[in-house]
Short mmCIF file of C-alpha atoms in Angstrom, two decimals:
data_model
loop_
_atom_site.label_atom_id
_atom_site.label_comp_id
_atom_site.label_asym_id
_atom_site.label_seq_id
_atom_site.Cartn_x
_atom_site.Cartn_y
_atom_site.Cartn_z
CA UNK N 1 -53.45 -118.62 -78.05
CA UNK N 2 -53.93 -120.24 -74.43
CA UNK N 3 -49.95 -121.03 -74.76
CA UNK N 4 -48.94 -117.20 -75.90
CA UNK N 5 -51.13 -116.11 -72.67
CA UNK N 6 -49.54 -118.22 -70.51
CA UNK N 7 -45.57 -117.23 -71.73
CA UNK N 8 -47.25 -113.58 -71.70
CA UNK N 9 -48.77 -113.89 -68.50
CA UNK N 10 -45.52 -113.14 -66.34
CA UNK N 11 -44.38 -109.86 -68.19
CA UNK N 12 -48.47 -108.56 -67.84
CA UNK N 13 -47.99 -108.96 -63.87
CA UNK N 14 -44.43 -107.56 -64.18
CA UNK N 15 -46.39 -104.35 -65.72
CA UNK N 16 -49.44 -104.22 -63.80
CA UNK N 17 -47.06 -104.20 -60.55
CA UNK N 18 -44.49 -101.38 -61.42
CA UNK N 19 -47.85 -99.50 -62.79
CA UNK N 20 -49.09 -99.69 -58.75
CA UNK N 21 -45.91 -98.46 -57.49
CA UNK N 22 -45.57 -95.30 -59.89
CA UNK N 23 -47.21 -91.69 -58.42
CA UNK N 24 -50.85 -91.84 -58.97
CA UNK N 25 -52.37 -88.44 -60.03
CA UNK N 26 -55.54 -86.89 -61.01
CA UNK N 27 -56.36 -86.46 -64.42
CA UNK N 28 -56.72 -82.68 -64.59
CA UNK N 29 -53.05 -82.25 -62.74
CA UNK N 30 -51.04 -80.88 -65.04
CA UNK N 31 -47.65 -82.79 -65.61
CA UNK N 32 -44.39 -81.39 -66.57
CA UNK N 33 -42.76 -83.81 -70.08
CA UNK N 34 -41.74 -82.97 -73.22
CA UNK N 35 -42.96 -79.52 -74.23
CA UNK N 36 -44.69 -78.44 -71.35
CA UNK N 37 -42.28 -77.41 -69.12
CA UNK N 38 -43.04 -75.89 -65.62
CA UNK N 39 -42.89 -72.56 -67.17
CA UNK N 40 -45.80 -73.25 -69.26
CA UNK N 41 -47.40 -75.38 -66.35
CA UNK N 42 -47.73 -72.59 -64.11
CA UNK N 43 -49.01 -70.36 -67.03
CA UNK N 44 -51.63 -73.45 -68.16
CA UNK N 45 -52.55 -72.94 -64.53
CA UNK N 46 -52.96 -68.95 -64.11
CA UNK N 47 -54.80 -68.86 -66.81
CA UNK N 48 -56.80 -71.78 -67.06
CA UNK N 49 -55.89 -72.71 -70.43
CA UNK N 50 -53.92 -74.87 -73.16
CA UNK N 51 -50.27 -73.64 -73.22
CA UNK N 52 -47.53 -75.27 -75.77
CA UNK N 53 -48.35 -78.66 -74.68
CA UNK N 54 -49.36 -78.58 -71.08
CA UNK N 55 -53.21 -79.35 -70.51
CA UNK N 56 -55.54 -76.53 -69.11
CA UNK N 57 -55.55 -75.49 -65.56
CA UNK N 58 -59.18 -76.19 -64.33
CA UNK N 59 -60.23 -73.10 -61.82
CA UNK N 60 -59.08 -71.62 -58.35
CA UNK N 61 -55.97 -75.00 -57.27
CA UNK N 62 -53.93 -76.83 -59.89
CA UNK N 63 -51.46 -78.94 -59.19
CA UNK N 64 -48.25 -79.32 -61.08
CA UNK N 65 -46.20 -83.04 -61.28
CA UNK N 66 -42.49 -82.23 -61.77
CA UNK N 67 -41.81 -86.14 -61.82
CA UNK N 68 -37.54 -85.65 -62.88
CA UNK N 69 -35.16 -83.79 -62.35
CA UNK N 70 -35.36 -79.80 -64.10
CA UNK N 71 -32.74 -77.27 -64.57
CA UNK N 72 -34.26 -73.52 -65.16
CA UNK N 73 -32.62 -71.12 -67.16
CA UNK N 74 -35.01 -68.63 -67.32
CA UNK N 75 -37.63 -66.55 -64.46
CA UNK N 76 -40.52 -68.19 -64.04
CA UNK N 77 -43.97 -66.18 -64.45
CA UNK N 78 -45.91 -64.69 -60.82
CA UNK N 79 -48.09 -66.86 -59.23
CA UNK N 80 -51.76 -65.80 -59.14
CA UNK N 81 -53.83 -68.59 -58.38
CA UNK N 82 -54.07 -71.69 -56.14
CA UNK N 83 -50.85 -74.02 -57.35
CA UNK N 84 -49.54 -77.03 -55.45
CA UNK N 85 -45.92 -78.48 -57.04
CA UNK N 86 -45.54 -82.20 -56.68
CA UNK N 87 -42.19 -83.31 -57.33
CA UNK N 88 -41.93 -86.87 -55.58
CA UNK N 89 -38.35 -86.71 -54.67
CA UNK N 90 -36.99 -84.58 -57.62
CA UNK N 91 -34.83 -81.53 -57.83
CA UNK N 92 -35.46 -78.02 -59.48
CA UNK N 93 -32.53 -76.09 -60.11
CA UNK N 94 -32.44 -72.47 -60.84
CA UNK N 95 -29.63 -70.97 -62.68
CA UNK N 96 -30.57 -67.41 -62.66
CA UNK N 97 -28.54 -65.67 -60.25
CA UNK N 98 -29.95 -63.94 -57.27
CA UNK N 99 -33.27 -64.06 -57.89
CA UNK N 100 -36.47 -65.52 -56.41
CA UNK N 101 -37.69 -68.91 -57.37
CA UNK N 102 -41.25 -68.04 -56.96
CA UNK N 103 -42.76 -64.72 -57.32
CA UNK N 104 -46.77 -65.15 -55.49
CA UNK N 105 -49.35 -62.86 -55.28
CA UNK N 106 -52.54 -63.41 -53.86
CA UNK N 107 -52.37 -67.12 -53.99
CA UNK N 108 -51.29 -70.21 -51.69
CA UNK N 109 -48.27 -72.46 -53.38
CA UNK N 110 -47.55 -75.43 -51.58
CA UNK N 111 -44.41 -77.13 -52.95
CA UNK N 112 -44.56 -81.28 -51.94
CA UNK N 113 -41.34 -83.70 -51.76
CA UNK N 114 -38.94 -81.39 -53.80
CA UNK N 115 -34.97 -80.58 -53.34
CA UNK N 116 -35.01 -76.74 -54.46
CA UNK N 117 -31.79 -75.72 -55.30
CA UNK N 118 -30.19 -72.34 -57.04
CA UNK N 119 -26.80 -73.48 -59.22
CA UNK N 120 -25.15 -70.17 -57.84
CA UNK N 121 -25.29 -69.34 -53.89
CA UNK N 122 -28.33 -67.12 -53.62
CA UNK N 123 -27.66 -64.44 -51.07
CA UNK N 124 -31.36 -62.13 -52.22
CA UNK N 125 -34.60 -63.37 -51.53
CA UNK N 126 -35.26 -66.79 -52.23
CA UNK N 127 -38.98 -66.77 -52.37
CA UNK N 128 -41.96 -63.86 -53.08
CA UNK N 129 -45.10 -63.82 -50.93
CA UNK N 130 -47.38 -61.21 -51.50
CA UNK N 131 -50.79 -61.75 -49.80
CA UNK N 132 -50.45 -65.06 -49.92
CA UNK N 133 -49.74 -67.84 -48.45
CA UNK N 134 -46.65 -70.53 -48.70
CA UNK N 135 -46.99 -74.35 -47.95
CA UNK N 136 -43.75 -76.66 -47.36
CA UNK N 137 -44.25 -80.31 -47.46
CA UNK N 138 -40.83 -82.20 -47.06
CA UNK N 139 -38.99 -79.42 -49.26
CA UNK N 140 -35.60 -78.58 -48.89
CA UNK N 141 -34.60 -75.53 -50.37
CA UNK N 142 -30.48 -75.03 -51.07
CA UNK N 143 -27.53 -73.45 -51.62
CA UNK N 144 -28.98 -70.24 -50.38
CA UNK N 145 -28.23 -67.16 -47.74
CA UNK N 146 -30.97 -65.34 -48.09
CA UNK N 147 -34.49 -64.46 -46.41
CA UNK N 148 -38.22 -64.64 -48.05
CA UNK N 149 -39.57 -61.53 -48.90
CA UNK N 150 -43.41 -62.07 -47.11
CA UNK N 151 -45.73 -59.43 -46.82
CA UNK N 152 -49.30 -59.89 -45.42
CA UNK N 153 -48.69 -63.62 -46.14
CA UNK N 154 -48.29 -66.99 -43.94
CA UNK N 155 -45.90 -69.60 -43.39
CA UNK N 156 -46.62 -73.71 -43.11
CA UNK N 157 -44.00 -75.63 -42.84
CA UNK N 158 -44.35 -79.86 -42.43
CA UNK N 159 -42.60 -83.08 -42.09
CA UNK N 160 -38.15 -82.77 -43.52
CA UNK N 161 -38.82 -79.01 -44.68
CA UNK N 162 -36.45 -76.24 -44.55
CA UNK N 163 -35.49 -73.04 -46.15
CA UNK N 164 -31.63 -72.05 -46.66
CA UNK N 165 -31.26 -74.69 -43.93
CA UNK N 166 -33.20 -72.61 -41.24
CA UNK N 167 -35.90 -73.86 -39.44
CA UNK N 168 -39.96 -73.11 -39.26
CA UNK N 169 -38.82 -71.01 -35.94
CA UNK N 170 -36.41 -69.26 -37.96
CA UNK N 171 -38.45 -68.80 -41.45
CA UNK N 172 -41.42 -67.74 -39.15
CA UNK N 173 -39.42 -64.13 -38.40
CA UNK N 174 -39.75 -63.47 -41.95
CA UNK N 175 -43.13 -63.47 -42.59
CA UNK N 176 -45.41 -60.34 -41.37
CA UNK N 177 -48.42 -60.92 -40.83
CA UNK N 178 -51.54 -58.96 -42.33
CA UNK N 179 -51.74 -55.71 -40.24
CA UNK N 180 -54.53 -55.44 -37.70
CA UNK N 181 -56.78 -52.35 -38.85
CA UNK N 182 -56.53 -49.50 -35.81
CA UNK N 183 -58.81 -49.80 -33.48
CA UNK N 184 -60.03 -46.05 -33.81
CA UNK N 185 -64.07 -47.32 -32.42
CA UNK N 186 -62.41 -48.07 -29.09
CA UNK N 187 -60.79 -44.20 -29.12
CA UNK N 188 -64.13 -42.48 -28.81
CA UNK N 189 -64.78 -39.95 -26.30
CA UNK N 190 -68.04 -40.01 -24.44
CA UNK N 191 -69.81 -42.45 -27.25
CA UNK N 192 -69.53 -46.48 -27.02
CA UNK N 193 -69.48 -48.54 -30.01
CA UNK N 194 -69.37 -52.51 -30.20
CA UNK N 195 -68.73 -54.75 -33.04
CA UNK N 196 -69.95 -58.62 -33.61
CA UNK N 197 -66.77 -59.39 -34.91
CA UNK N 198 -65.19 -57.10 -32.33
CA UNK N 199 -63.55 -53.68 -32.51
CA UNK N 200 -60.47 -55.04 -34.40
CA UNK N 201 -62.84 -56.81 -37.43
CA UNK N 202 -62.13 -53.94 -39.57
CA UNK N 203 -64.55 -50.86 -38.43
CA UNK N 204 -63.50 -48.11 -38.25
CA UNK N 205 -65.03 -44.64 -36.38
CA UNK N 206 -64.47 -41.28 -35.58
CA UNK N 207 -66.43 -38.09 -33.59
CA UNK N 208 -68.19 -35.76 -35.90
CA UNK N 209 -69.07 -32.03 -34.22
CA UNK N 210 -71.80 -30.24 -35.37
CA UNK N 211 -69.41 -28.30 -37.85
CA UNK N 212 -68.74 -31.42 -39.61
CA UNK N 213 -72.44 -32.78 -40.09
CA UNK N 214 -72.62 -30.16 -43.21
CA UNK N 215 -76.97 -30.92 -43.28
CA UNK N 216 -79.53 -28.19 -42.29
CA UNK N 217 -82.01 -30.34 -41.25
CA UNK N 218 -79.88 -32.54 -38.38
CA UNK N 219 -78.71 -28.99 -37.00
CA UNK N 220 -82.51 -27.93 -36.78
CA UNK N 221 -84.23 -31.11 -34.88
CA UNK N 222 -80.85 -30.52 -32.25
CA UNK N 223 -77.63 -31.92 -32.88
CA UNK N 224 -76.44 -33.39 -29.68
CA UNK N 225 -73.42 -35.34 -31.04
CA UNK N 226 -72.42 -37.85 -33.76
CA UNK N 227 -70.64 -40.98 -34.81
CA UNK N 228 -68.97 -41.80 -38.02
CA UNK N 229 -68.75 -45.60 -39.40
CA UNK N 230 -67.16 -46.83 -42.04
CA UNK N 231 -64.92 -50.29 -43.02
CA UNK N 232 -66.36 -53.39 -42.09
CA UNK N 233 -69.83 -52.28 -40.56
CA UNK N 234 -72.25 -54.83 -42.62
CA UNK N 235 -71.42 -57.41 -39.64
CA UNK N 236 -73.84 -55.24 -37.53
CA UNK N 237 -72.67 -52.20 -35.30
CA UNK N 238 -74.03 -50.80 -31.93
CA UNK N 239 -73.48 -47.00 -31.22
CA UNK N 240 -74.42 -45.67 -27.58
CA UNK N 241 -74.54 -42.24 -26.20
CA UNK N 242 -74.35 -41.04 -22.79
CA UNK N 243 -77.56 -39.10 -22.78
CA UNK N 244 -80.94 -40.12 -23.32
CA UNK N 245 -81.97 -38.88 -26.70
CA UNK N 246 -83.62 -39.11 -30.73
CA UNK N 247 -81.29 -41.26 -33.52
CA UNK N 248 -80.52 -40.06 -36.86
CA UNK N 249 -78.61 -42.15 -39.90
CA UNK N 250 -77.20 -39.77 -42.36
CA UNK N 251 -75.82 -42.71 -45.30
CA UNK N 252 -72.37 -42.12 -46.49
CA UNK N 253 -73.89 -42.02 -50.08
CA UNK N 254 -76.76 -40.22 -50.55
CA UNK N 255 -75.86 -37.75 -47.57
CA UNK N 256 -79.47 -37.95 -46.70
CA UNK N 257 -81.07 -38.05 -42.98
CA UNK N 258 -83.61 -40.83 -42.25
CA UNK N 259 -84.67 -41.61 -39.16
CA UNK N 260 -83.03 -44.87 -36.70
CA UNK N 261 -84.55 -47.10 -34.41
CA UNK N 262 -83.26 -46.30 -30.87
CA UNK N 263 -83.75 -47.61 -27.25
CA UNK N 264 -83.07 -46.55 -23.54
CA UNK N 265 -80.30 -48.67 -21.61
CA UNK N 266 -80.04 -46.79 -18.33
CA UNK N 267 -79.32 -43.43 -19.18
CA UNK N 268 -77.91 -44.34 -22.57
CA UNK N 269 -79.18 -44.07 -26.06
CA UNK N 270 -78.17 -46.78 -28.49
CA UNK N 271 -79.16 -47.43 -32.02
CA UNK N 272 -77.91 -50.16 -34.73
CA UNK N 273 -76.05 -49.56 -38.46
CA UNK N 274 -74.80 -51.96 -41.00
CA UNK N 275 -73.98 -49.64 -43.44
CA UNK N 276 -71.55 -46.85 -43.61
CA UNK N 277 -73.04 -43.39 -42.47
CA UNK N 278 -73.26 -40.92 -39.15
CA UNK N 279 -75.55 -42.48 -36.00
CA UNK N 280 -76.55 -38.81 -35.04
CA UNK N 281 -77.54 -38.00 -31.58
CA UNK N 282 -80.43 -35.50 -31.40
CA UNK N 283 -82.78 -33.75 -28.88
CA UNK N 284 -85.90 -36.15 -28.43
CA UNK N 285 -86.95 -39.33 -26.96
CA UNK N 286 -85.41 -43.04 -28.23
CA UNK N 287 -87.90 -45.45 -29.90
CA UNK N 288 -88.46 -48.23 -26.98
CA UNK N 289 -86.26 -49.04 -24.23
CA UNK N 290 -85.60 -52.11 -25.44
CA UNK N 291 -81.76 -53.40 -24.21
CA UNK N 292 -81.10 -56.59 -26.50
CA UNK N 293 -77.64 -55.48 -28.07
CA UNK N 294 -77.14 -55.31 -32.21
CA UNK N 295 -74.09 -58.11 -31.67
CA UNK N 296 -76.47 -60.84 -30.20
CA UNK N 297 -78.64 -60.55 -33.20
CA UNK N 298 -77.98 -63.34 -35.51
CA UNK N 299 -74.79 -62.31 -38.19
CA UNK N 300 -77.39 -63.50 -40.97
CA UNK N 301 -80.07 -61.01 -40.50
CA UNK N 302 -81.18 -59.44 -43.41
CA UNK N 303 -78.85 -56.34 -44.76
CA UNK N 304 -80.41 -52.98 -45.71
CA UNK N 305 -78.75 -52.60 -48.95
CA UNK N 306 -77.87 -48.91 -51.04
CA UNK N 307 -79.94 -48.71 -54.02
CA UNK N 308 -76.96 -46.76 -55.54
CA UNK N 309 -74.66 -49.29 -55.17
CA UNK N 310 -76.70 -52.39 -55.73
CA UNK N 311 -75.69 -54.10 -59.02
CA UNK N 312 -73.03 -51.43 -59.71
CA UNK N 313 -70.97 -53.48 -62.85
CA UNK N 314 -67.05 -53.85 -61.76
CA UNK N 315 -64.35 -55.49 -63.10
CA UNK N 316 -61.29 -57.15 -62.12
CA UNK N 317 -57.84 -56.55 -62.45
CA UNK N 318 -56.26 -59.22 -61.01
CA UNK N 319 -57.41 -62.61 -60.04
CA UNK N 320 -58.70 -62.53 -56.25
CA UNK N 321 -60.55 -64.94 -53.62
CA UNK N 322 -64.05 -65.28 -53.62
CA UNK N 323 -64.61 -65.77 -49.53
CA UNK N 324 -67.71 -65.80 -47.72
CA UNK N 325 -67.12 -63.07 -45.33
CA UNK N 326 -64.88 -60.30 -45.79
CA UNK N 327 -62.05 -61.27 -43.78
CA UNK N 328 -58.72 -62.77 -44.76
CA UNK N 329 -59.57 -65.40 -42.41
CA UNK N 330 -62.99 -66.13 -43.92
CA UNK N 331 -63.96 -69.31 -45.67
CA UNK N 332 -62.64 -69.25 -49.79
CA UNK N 333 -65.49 -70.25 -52.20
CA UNK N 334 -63.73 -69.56 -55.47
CA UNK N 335 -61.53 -67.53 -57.22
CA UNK N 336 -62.83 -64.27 -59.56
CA UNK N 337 -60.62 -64.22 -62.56
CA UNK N 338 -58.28 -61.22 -63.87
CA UNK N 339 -61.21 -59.08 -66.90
CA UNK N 340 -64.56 -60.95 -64.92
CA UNK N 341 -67.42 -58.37 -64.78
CA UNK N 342 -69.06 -58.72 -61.10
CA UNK N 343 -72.46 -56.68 -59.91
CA UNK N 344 -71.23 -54.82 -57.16
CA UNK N 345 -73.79 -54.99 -53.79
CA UNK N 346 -72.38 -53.38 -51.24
CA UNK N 347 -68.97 -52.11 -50.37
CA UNK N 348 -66.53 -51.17 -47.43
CA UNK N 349 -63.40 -49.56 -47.34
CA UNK N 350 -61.42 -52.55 -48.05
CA UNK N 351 -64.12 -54.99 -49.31
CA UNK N 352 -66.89 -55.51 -52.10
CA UNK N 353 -69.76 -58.02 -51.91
CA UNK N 354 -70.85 -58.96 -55.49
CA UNK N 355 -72.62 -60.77 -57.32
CA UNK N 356 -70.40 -63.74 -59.52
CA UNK N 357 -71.77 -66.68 -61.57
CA UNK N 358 -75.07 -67.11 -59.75
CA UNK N 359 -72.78 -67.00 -56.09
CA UNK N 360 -72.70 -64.04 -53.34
CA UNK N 361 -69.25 -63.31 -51.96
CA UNK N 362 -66.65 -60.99 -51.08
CA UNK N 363 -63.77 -60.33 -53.02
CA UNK N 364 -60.93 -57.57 -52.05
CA UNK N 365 -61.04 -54.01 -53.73
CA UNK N 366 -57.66 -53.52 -54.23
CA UNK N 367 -57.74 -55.50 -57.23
CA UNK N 368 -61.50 -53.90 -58.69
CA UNK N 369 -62.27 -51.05 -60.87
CA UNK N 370 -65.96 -49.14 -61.12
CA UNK N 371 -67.32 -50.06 -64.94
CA UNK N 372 -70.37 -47.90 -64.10
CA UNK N 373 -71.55 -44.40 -62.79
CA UNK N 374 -71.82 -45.43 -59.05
#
């Protein structure tokens, strides 16, 4: 036995060596061989689940090993969650003519060490970015004239990495960037309003004349003017008036008056929101005349929340970020799946904080639909 060990002992260090040199990968990536091919991969990934041979995706990033060579005959499926392709050196080539090789939505795909190239000169779009975001690690993409087709998405581009064989300067041009909301708060006449994320954060405001307050009661105590909030105004918003005066709040929801906290600055009346509604101006004196602004009050403070809207059931349509503030920009937590039920807390015009698994976030509303009668 000692002798076999010893003739064996060569060949077992032969092994062990070329086993240190090959790619070392997790054991939940999924890897591209035999039946699973990246087709399935990326599906196994979407979905989070078996598909014809390729092992599960487990939650909000995958990553996919392409370790040889592919030739694609056939459109691969859109891109909805967090994928990263890792092809150490290999090459992907598309045969379809004139179309994409990635289609992504809502998602970042970062494609690592991979030659990209279509069999027939592409001249269309070469790549898909929709809300999303693309990553290039030394990727070389070929045999191509055309642009990417980026909206509301973002470029990174590192190390030997180019597209069609133009440069991160070039590639740059073709990605647009998410559109800055108008800054309609800074249009006001007479009024001032101030943000803590600032005045391009996503509020949004507009003058409301006593024609448009539509509620007995605010015309009776002596409408002296109004302000209108909506979009992003959880983060805490400060409305001043030229004129000392009495606050209103007349919520966006219920449509009924309560009375706000106000207090003298100077000749000014200002009073704080963080929920959609009218700050109404009326004939009276403010609260105190205290002059500590809303925006350097800590962002944390506790939020009034609407009763009507508080666990409101939703579900999703599509899968979408889980972040912790409602911002592109923000921090991701998770991912909500495509058919997840989330209790709905509070919403803005673009934005709905909900309850999911036990966790508090935001998640975008262009991809949510009401389940209840809120």
């Amino acid at each position: 036995m000692y002798n076999l060990l010893k003739r064996l002992s060569p060949i077992i260090a032969l092994c062990l060596l070329i086993a240190a040199s090959l790619p070392a990968h997790a054991n939940d990536d999924i890897k591209v061989k035999g039946p699973c091919d990246l087709y399935y991969a990326i599906e196994a990934a979407n979905k989070d689940s078996r598909h014809s041979g390729c092992d599960s995706g487990i939650g909000p990033h995958d990553t996919i090993i392409v370790p040889v060579d592919t030739r694609l005959s056939r459109f691969l499926p859109d891109i909805d969650t967090n994928i990263t392709i890792e092809g150490y050196g290999s090459k992907l080539t598309f045969k379809k003519r004139d179309a994409p090789a990635f289609i992504v939505e809502d998602a970042t795909l970062t494609l690592k060490n991979l030659r990209i190239r279509f069999q027939h000169k592409n001249s269309e779009e070469v790549l898909e970015i929709i809300n999303g975001r693309l990553i290039l690690i030394n990727t070389l993409i070929q045999n191509c004239s055309g642009v990417v087709n980026a909206t509301n998405s973002t470029l990174e581009m590192h190390g030997e990495s180019n597209i069609c064989g133009h440069s991160g300067k070039v590639v740059n041009e073709w990605f647009v960037p998410p559109p800055r909301p108008p800054e309609t708060c800074a249009m006001l006449a007479g009024a001032t309003v101030s943000a803590f994320y600032g005045l391009g954060s996503g509020i949004q405001c507009r003058h409301v004349s006593a024609q448009g307050i539509g509620n007995q009661y605010v015309l009776n105590r002596g409408f002296i003017d109004a302000v209108d909030l909506w979009g992003y105004v959880e983060q805490g918003i400060e409305v001043c008036f030229p004129r000392l005066g009495a606050t209103l709040f007349l919520d966006s929801q219920t449509r009924a008056p309560s009375p706000l906290d106000s207090y003298s600055s100077g000749h000014m009346t200002c009073a704080s929101a963080n929920r959609p509604g009218m700050v109404i101006l009326v004939y009276g004196q403010p609260t105190t005349t205290k002059t500590e602004p809303v925006a350097s009050q800590p962002v944390s403070q506790p939020v009034v929340e609407q009763p009507a809207v508080d666990g409101c059931p939703a579900r999703t349509t599509g899968h979408i970020n889980f972040r912790m503030q409602p911002s592109l920009d923000s921090e991701k937590i998770g991912v909500v799946r495509r058919g997840s039920t989330v209790g709905v807390v509070r919403r803005t015009a673009y934005w709905y904080l909900v309850n999911y698994k036990g966790r508090r976030g935001w998640i975008g509303g262009r991809h949510v639909d009401n389940i209840g009668n809120c």
